[in-house]
Short mmCIF file of C-alpha atoms in Angstrom, two decimals:
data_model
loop_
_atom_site.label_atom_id
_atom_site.label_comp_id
_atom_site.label_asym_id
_atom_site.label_seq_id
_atom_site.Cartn_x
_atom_site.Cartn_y
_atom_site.Cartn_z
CA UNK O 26 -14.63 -52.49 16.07
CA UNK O 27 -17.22 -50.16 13.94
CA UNK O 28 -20.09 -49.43 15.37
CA UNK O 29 -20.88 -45.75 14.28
CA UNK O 30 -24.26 -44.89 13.02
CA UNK O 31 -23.98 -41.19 10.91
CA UNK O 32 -26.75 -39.63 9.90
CA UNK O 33 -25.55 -37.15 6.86
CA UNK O 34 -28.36 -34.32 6.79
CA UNK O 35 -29.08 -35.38 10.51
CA UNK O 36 -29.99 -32.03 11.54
CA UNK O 37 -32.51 -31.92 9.32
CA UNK O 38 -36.20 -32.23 8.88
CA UNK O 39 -36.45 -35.84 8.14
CA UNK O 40 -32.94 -36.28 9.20
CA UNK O 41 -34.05 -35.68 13.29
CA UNK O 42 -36.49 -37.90 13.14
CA UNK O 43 -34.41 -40.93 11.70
CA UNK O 44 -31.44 -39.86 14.68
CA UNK O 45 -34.47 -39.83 17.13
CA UNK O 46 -35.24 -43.14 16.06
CA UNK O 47 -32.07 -45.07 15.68
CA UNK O 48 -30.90 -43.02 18.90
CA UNK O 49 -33.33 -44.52 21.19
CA UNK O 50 -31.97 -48.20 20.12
CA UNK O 51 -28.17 -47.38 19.85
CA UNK O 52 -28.14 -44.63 22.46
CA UNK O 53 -24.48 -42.62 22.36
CA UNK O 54 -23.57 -44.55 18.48
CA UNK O 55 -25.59 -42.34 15.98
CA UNK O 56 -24.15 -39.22 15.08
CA UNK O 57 -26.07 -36.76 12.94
CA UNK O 58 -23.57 -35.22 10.97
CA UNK O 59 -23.64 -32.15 8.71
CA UNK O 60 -21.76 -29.10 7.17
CA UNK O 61 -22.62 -27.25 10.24
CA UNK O 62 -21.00 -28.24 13.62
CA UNK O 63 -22.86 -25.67 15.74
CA UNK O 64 -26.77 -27.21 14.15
CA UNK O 65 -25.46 -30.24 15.33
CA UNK O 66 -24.38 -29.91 18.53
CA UNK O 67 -27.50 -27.49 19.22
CA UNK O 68 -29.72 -30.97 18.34
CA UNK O 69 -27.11 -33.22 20.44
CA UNK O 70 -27.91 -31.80 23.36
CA UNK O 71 -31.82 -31.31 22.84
CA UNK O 72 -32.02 -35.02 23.00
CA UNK O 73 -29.66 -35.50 25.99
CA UNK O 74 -26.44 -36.71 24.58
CA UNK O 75 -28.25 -39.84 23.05
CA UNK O 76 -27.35 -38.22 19.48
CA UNK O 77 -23.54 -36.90 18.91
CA UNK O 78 -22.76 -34.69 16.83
CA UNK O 79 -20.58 -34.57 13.37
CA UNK O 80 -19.17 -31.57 10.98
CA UNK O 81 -18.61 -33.86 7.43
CA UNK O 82 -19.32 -31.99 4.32
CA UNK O 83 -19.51 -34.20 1.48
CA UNK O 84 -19.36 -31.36 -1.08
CA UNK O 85 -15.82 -31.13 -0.30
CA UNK O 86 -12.78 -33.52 0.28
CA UNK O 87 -12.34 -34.46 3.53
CA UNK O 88 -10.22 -36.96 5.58
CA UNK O 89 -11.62 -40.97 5.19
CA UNK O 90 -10.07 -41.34 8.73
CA UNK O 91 -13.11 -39.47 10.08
CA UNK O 92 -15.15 -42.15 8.82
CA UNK O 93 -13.34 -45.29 10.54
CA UNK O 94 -14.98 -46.23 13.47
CA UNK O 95 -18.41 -45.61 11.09
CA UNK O 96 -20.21 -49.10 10.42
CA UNK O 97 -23.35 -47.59 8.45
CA UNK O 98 -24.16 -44.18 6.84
CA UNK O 99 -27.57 -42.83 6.27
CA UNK O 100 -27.84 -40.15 3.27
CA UNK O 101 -30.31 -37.69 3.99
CA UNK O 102 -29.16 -35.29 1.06
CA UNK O 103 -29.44 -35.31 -2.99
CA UNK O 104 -26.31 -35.96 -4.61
CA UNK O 105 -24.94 -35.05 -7.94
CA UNK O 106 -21.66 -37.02 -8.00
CA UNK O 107 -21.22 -40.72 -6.14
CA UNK O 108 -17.43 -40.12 -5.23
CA UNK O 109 -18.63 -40.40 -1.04
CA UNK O 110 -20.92 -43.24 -1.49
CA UNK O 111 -17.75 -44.91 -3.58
CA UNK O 112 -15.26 -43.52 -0.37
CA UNK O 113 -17.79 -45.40 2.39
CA UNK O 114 -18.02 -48.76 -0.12
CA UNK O 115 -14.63 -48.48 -0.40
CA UNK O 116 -13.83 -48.30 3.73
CA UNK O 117 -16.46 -51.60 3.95
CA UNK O 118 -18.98 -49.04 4.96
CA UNK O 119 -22.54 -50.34 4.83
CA UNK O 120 -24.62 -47.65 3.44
CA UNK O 121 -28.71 -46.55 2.73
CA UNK O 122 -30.02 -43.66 0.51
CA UNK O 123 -33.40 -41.85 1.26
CA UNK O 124 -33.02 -39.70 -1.83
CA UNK O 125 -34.94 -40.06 -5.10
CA UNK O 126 -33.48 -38.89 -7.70
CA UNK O 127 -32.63 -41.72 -10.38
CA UNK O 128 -29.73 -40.57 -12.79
CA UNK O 129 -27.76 -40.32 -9.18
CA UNK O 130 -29.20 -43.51 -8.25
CA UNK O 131 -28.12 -45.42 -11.36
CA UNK O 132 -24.57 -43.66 -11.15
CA UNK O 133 -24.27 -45.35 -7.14
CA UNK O 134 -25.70 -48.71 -8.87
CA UNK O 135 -22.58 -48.63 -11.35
CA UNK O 136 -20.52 -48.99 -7.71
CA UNK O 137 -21.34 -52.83 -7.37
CA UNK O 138 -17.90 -53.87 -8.05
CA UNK O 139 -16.33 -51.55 -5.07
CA UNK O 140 -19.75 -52.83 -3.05
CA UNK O 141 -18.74 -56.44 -3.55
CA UNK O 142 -14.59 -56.39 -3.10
CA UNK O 143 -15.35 -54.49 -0.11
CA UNK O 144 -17.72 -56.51 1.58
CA UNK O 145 -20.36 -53.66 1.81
CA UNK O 146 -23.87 -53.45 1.18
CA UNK O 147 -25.90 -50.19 0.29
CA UNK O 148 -29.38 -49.97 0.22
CA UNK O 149 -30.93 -47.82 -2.21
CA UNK O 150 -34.62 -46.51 -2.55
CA UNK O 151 -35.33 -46.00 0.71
CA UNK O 152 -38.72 -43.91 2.15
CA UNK O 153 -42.07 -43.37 0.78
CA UNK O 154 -41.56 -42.64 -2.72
CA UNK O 155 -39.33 -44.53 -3.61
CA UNK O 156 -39.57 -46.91 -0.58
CA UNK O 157 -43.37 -47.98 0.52
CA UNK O 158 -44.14 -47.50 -3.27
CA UNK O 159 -41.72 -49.95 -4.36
CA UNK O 160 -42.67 -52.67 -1.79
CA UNK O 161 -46.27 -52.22 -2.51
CA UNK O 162 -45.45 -53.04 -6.09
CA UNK O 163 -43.92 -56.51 -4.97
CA UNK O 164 -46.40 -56.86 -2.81
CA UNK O 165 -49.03 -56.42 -5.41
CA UNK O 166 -46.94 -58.81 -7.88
CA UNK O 167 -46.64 -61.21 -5.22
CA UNK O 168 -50.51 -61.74 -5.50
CA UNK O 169 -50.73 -62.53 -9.22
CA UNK O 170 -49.19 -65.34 -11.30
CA UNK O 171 -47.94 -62.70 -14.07
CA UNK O 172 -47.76 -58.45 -13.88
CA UNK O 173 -48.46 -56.88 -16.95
CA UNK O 174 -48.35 -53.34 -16.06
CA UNK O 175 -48.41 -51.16 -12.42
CA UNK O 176 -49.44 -47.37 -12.12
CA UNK O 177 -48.38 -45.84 -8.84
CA UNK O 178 -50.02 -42.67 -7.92
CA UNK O 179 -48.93 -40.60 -4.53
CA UNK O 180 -50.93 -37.94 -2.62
CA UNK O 181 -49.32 -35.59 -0.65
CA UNK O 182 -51.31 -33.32 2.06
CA UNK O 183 -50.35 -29.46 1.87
CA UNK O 184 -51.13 -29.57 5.38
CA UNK O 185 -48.07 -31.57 6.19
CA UNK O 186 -44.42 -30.16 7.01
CA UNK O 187 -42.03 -31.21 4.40
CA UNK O 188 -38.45 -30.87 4.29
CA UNK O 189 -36.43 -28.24 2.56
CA UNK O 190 -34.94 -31.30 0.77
CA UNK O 191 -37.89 -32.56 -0.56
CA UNK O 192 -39.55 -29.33 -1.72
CA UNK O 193 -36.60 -28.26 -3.79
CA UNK O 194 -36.58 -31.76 -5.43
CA UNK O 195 -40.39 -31.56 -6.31
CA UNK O 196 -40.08 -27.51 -7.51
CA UNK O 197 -36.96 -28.99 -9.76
CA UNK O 198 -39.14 -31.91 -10.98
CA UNK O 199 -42.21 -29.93 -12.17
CA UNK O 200 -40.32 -29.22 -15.86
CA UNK O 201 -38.35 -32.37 -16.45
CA UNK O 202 -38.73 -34.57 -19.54
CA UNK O 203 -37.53 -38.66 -18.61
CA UNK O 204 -37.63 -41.86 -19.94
CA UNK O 205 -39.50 -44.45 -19.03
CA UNK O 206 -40.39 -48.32 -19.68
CA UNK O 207 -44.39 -48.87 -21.29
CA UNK O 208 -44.82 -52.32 -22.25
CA UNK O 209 -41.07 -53.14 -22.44
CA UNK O 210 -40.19 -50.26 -24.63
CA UNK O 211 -38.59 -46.37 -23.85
CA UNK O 212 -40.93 -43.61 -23.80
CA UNK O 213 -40.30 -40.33 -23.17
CA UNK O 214 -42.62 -38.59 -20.25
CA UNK O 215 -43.20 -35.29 -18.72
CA UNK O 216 -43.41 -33.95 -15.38
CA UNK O 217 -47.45 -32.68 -14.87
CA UNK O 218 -48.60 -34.21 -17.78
CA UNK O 219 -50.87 -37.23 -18.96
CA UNK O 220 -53.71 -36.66 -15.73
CA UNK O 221 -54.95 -39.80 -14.72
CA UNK O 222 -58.29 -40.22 -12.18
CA UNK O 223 -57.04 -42.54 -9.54
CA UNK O 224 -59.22 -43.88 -6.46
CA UNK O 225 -57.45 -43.10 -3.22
CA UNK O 226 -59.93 -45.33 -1.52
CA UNK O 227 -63.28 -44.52 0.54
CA UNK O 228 -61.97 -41.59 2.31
CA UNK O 229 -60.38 -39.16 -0.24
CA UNK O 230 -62.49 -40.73 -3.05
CA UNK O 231 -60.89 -40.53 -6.76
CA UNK O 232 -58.56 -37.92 -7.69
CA UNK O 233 -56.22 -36.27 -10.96
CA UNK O 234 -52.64 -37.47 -10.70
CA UNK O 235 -49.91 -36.72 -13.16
CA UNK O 236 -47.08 -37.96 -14.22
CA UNK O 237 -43.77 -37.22 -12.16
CA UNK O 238 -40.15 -38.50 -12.29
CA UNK O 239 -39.80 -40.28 -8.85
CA UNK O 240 -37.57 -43.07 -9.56
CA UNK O 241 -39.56 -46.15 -8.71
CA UNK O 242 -40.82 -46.26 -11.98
CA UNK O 243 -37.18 -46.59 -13.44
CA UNK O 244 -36.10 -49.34 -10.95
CA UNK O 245 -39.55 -51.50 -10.92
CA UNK O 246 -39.26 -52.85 -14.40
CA UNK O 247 -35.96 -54.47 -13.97
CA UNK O 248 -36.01 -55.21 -9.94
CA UNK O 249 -39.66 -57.12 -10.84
CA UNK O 250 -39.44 -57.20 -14.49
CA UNK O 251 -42.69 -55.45 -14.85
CA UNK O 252 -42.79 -54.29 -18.67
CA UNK O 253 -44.78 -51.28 -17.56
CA UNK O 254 -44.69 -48.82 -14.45
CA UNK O 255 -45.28 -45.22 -14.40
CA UNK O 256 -45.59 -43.33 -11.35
CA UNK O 257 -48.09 -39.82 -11.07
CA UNK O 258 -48.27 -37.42 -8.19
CA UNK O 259 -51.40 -35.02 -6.86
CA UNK O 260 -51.85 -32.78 -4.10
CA UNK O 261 -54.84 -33.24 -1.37
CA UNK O 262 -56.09 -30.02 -3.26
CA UNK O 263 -57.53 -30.65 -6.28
CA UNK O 264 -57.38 -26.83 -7.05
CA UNK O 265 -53.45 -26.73 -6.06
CA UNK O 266 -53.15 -29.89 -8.29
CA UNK O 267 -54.93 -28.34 -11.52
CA UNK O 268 -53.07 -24.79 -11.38
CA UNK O 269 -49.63 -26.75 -11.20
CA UNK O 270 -51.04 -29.09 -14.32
CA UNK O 271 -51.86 -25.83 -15.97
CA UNK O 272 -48.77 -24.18 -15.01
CA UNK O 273 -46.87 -27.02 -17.12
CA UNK O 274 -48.85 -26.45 -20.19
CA UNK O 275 -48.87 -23.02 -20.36
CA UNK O 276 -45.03 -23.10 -20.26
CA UNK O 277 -44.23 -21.14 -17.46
CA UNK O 278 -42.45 -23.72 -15.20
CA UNK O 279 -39.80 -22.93 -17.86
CA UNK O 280 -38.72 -20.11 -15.44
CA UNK O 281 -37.87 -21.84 -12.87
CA UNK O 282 -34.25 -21.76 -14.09
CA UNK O 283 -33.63 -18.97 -13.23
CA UNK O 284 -32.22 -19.30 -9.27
CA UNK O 285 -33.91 -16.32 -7.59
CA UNK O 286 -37.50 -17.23 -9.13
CA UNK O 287 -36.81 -21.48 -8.38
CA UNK O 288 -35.54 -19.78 -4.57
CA UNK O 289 -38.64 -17.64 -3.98
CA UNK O 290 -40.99 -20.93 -5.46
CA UNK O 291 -39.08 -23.18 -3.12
CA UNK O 292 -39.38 -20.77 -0.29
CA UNK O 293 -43.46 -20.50 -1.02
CA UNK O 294 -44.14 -23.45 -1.37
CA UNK O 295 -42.22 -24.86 1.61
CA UNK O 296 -44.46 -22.51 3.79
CA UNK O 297 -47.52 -23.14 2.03
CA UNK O 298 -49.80 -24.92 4.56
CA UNK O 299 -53.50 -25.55 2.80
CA UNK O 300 -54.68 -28.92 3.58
CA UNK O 301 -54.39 -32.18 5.42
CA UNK O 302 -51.55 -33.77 6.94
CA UNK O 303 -52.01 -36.75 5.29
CA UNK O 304 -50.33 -38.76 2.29
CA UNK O 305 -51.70 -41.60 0.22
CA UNK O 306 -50.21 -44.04 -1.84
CA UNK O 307 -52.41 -46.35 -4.68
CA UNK O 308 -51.11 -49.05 -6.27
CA UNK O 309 -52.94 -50.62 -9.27
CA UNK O 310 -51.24 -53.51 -10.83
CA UNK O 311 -52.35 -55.51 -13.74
CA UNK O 312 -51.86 -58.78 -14.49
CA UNK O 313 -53.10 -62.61 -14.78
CA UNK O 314 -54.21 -64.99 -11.57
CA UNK O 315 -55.00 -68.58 -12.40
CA UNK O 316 -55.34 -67.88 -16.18
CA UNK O 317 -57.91 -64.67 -16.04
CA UNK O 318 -57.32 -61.24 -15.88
CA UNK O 319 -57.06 -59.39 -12.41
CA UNK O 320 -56.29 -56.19 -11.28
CA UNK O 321 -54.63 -55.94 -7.37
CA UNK O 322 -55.46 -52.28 -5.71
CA UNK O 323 -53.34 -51.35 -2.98
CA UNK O 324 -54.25 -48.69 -0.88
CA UNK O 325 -52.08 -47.10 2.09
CA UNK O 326 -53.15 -43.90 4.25
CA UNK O 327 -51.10 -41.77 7.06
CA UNK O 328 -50.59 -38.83 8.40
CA UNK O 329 -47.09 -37.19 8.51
CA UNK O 330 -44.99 -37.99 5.25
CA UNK O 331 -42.15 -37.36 7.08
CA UNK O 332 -42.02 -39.20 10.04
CA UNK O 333 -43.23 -42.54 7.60
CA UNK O 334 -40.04 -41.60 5.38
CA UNK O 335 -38.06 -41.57 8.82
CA UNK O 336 -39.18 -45.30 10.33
CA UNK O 337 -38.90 -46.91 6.73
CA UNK O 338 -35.20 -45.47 7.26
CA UNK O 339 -34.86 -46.25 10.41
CA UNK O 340 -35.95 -49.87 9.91
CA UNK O 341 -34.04 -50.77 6.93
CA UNK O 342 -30.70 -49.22 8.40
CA UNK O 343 -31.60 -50.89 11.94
CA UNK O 344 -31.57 -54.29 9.71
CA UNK O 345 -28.80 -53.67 8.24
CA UNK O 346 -26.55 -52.32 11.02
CA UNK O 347 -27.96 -55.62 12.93
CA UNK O 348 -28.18 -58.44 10.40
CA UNK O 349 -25.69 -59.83 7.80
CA UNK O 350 -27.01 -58.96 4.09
CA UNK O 351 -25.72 -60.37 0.96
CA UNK O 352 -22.74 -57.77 -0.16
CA UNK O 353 -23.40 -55.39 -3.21
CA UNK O 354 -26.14 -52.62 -4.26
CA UNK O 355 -29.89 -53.30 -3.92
CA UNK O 356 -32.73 -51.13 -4.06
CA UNK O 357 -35.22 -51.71 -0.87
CA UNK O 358 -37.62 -54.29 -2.72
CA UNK O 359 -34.11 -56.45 -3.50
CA UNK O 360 -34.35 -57.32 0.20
CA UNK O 361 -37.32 -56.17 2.33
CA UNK O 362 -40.97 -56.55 2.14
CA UNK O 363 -44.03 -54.39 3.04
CA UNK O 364 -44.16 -56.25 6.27
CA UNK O 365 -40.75 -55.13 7.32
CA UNK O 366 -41.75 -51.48 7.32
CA UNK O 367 -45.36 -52.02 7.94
CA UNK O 368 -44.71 -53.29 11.43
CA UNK O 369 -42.68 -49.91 12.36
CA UNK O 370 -45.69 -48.00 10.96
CA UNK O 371 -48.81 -49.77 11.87
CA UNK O 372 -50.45 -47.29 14.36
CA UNK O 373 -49.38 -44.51 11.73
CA UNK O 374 -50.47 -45.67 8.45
CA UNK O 375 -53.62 -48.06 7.38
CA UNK O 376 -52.86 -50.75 4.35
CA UNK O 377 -55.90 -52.52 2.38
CA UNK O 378 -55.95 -54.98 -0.75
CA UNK O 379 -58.63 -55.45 -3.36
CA UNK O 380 -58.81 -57.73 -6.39
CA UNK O 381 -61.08 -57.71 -9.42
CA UNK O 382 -61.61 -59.64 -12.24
CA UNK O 383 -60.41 -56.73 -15.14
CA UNK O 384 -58.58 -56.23 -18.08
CA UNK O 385 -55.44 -53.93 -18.26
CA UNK O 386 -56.84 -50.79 -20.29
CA UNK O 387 -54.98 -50.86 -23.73
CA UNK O 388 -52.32 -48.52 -24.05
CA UNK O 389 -51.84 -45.39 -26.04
CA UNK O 390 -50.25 -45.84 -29.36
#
């Protein structure tokens, strides 16, 4: 009988904490499994044996039998090519992504038909951003009797301790052109551009966010058939935030293709620690409540990215491991709601609601 929790990128930064998590629940079943045997068996035993450890490297080919007694897998890396999600859907494997990066996203959602003839289901979108974000734009939806448009803007503390993960997929973000839906229709976007002044709520008052390809945006308009949602990102230092919007413009992000400059960025940034520990997430959705225009604000505050990234993980895959989902590929907002990863997070993070009478803004020819 399956019963094997594995935690790919379990040695990691966010990757500990979801192990931690899941271990206290399923003590001696959740293996944190990565290229290196000796990282993970130096975490087994700092948490006593409740975490085992795995060498899988899914860069290479490797034997499915390794993977038969495993009933879910947690991804805790970015992927380029969806041949091991397709290899666990294909063993029955029930399976949840952290990562945010949407043209390997859309490549795992082409895997429906091995999902389905398998009797698997994978869970996509899983974290803060996407994750929180996306269930704070059904939430938000869920209060109006039509959504016309929703802007999501995220604030990240410099303060905090991110993961190497996550800092090499923001440095390779900070140049990239994408597409994405406005009022039904393909645009094309930039990384760092189009500054928008968002309220963050009483505390950190209003600040600049720009544009930035996480992939909620990409999913929301055909998970809640929103015809417009773009999603911006700021740092909790203005300053920070303006040099990397000037950075953009002036062109010189351009260089970051070159490895050893990206490397040395990466490596900079990951150590850079000016600020809070805090993130914040707005949501401002647009839309039409009893025949008049409204606008829902959604505002959500924490400390320690990370660890909130972790639980929402560590909740969904508890779910699933635990309860028997429909078979087939869903992002997070498919089949949770914000009170599903709230209730893991509610001495962590505060959550408040606001709505005004007020007309979506027109948009830019």
């Amino acid at each position: 009988m399956k019963e094997r929790i594995v935690v790919v990128g379990g040695y990691g930064h966010v990757g500990k904490l979801i192990c931690k998590e899941l271990g206290e629940c399923y003590p001696g079943k959740v293996y944190a499994a990565g290229r290196s045997f000796d990282h993970a068996d130096r975490f087994s035993r700092s948490t006593g044996g409740k975490i085992r450890p795995m060498q899988l490297n899914i860069g290479e080919k490797f034997d499915p039998g390794v993977l038969n007694n495993v009933k879910l897998i947690i991804m805790c890396l970015d992927q380029t090519n969806p041949a091991f999600v397709q290899s666990c859907l294909q063993q029955g494997i029930y399976y949840v992504d952290i990562s945010a990066n949407y043209s390997f996203l859309s490549q795992v959602e082409r895997l429906q038909t091995e999902a389905l003839a398998n009797r698997s289901t994978a869970v996509l979108s899983v974290g803060l951003a996407p994750g929180l974000t996306n269930l704070m734009a059904l939430y938000a939806k869920g209060l109006m009797d039509q959504t016309d448009a929703i802007d999501i803007s995220i604030m990240l503390g410099l303060g905090d301790q991110h993961g190497k993960a996550a800092v090499e997929w923001t440095i390779d973000n900070l140049d990239t052109k994408y597409d994405l839906i406005q009022n039904g229709n393909h645009i094309e976007a930039a990384s760092f551009t189009e500054g928008k002044a968002t309220d963050f709520g009483e505390r950190l008052g209003r600040k600049k966010a720009y544009r930035f390809n996480f992939s909620d945006q990409h999913t929301l308009p055909r998970t809640l058939g929103v015809p417009s949602v773009s999603t911006r990102l700021c740092f909790d230092s203005a300053a920070v935030t303006g040099l990397l919007a000037w950075f953009r413009a002036s062109g010189i992000f351009r260089f970051l293709k070159f490895t050893p400059i990206r490397n040395t960025v990466v490596k900079l940034f990951g150590k850079l620690r000016y600020g809070e520990e805090i993130f914040a997430v707005k949501i401002d959705a647009w839309g039409k409540k009893n025949h008049g225009d409204v606008l829902v604000e959604c505002f959500v505050q924490g400390k320690n990215e990370a660890e909130i990234t972790a639980k929402a993980a560590a909740a969904v895959a508890a779910a699933v491991y635990r309860s028997s989902f429909a078979h087939g590929i869903y992002h997070i907002e498919q089949l949770f709601e914000l009170k599903d990863i709230l209730q893991y997070n509610h001495q962590s993070v505060s959550f408040q609601v606001r709505m005004t009478t007020k007309p979506f803004p027109p948009l830019p020819a």
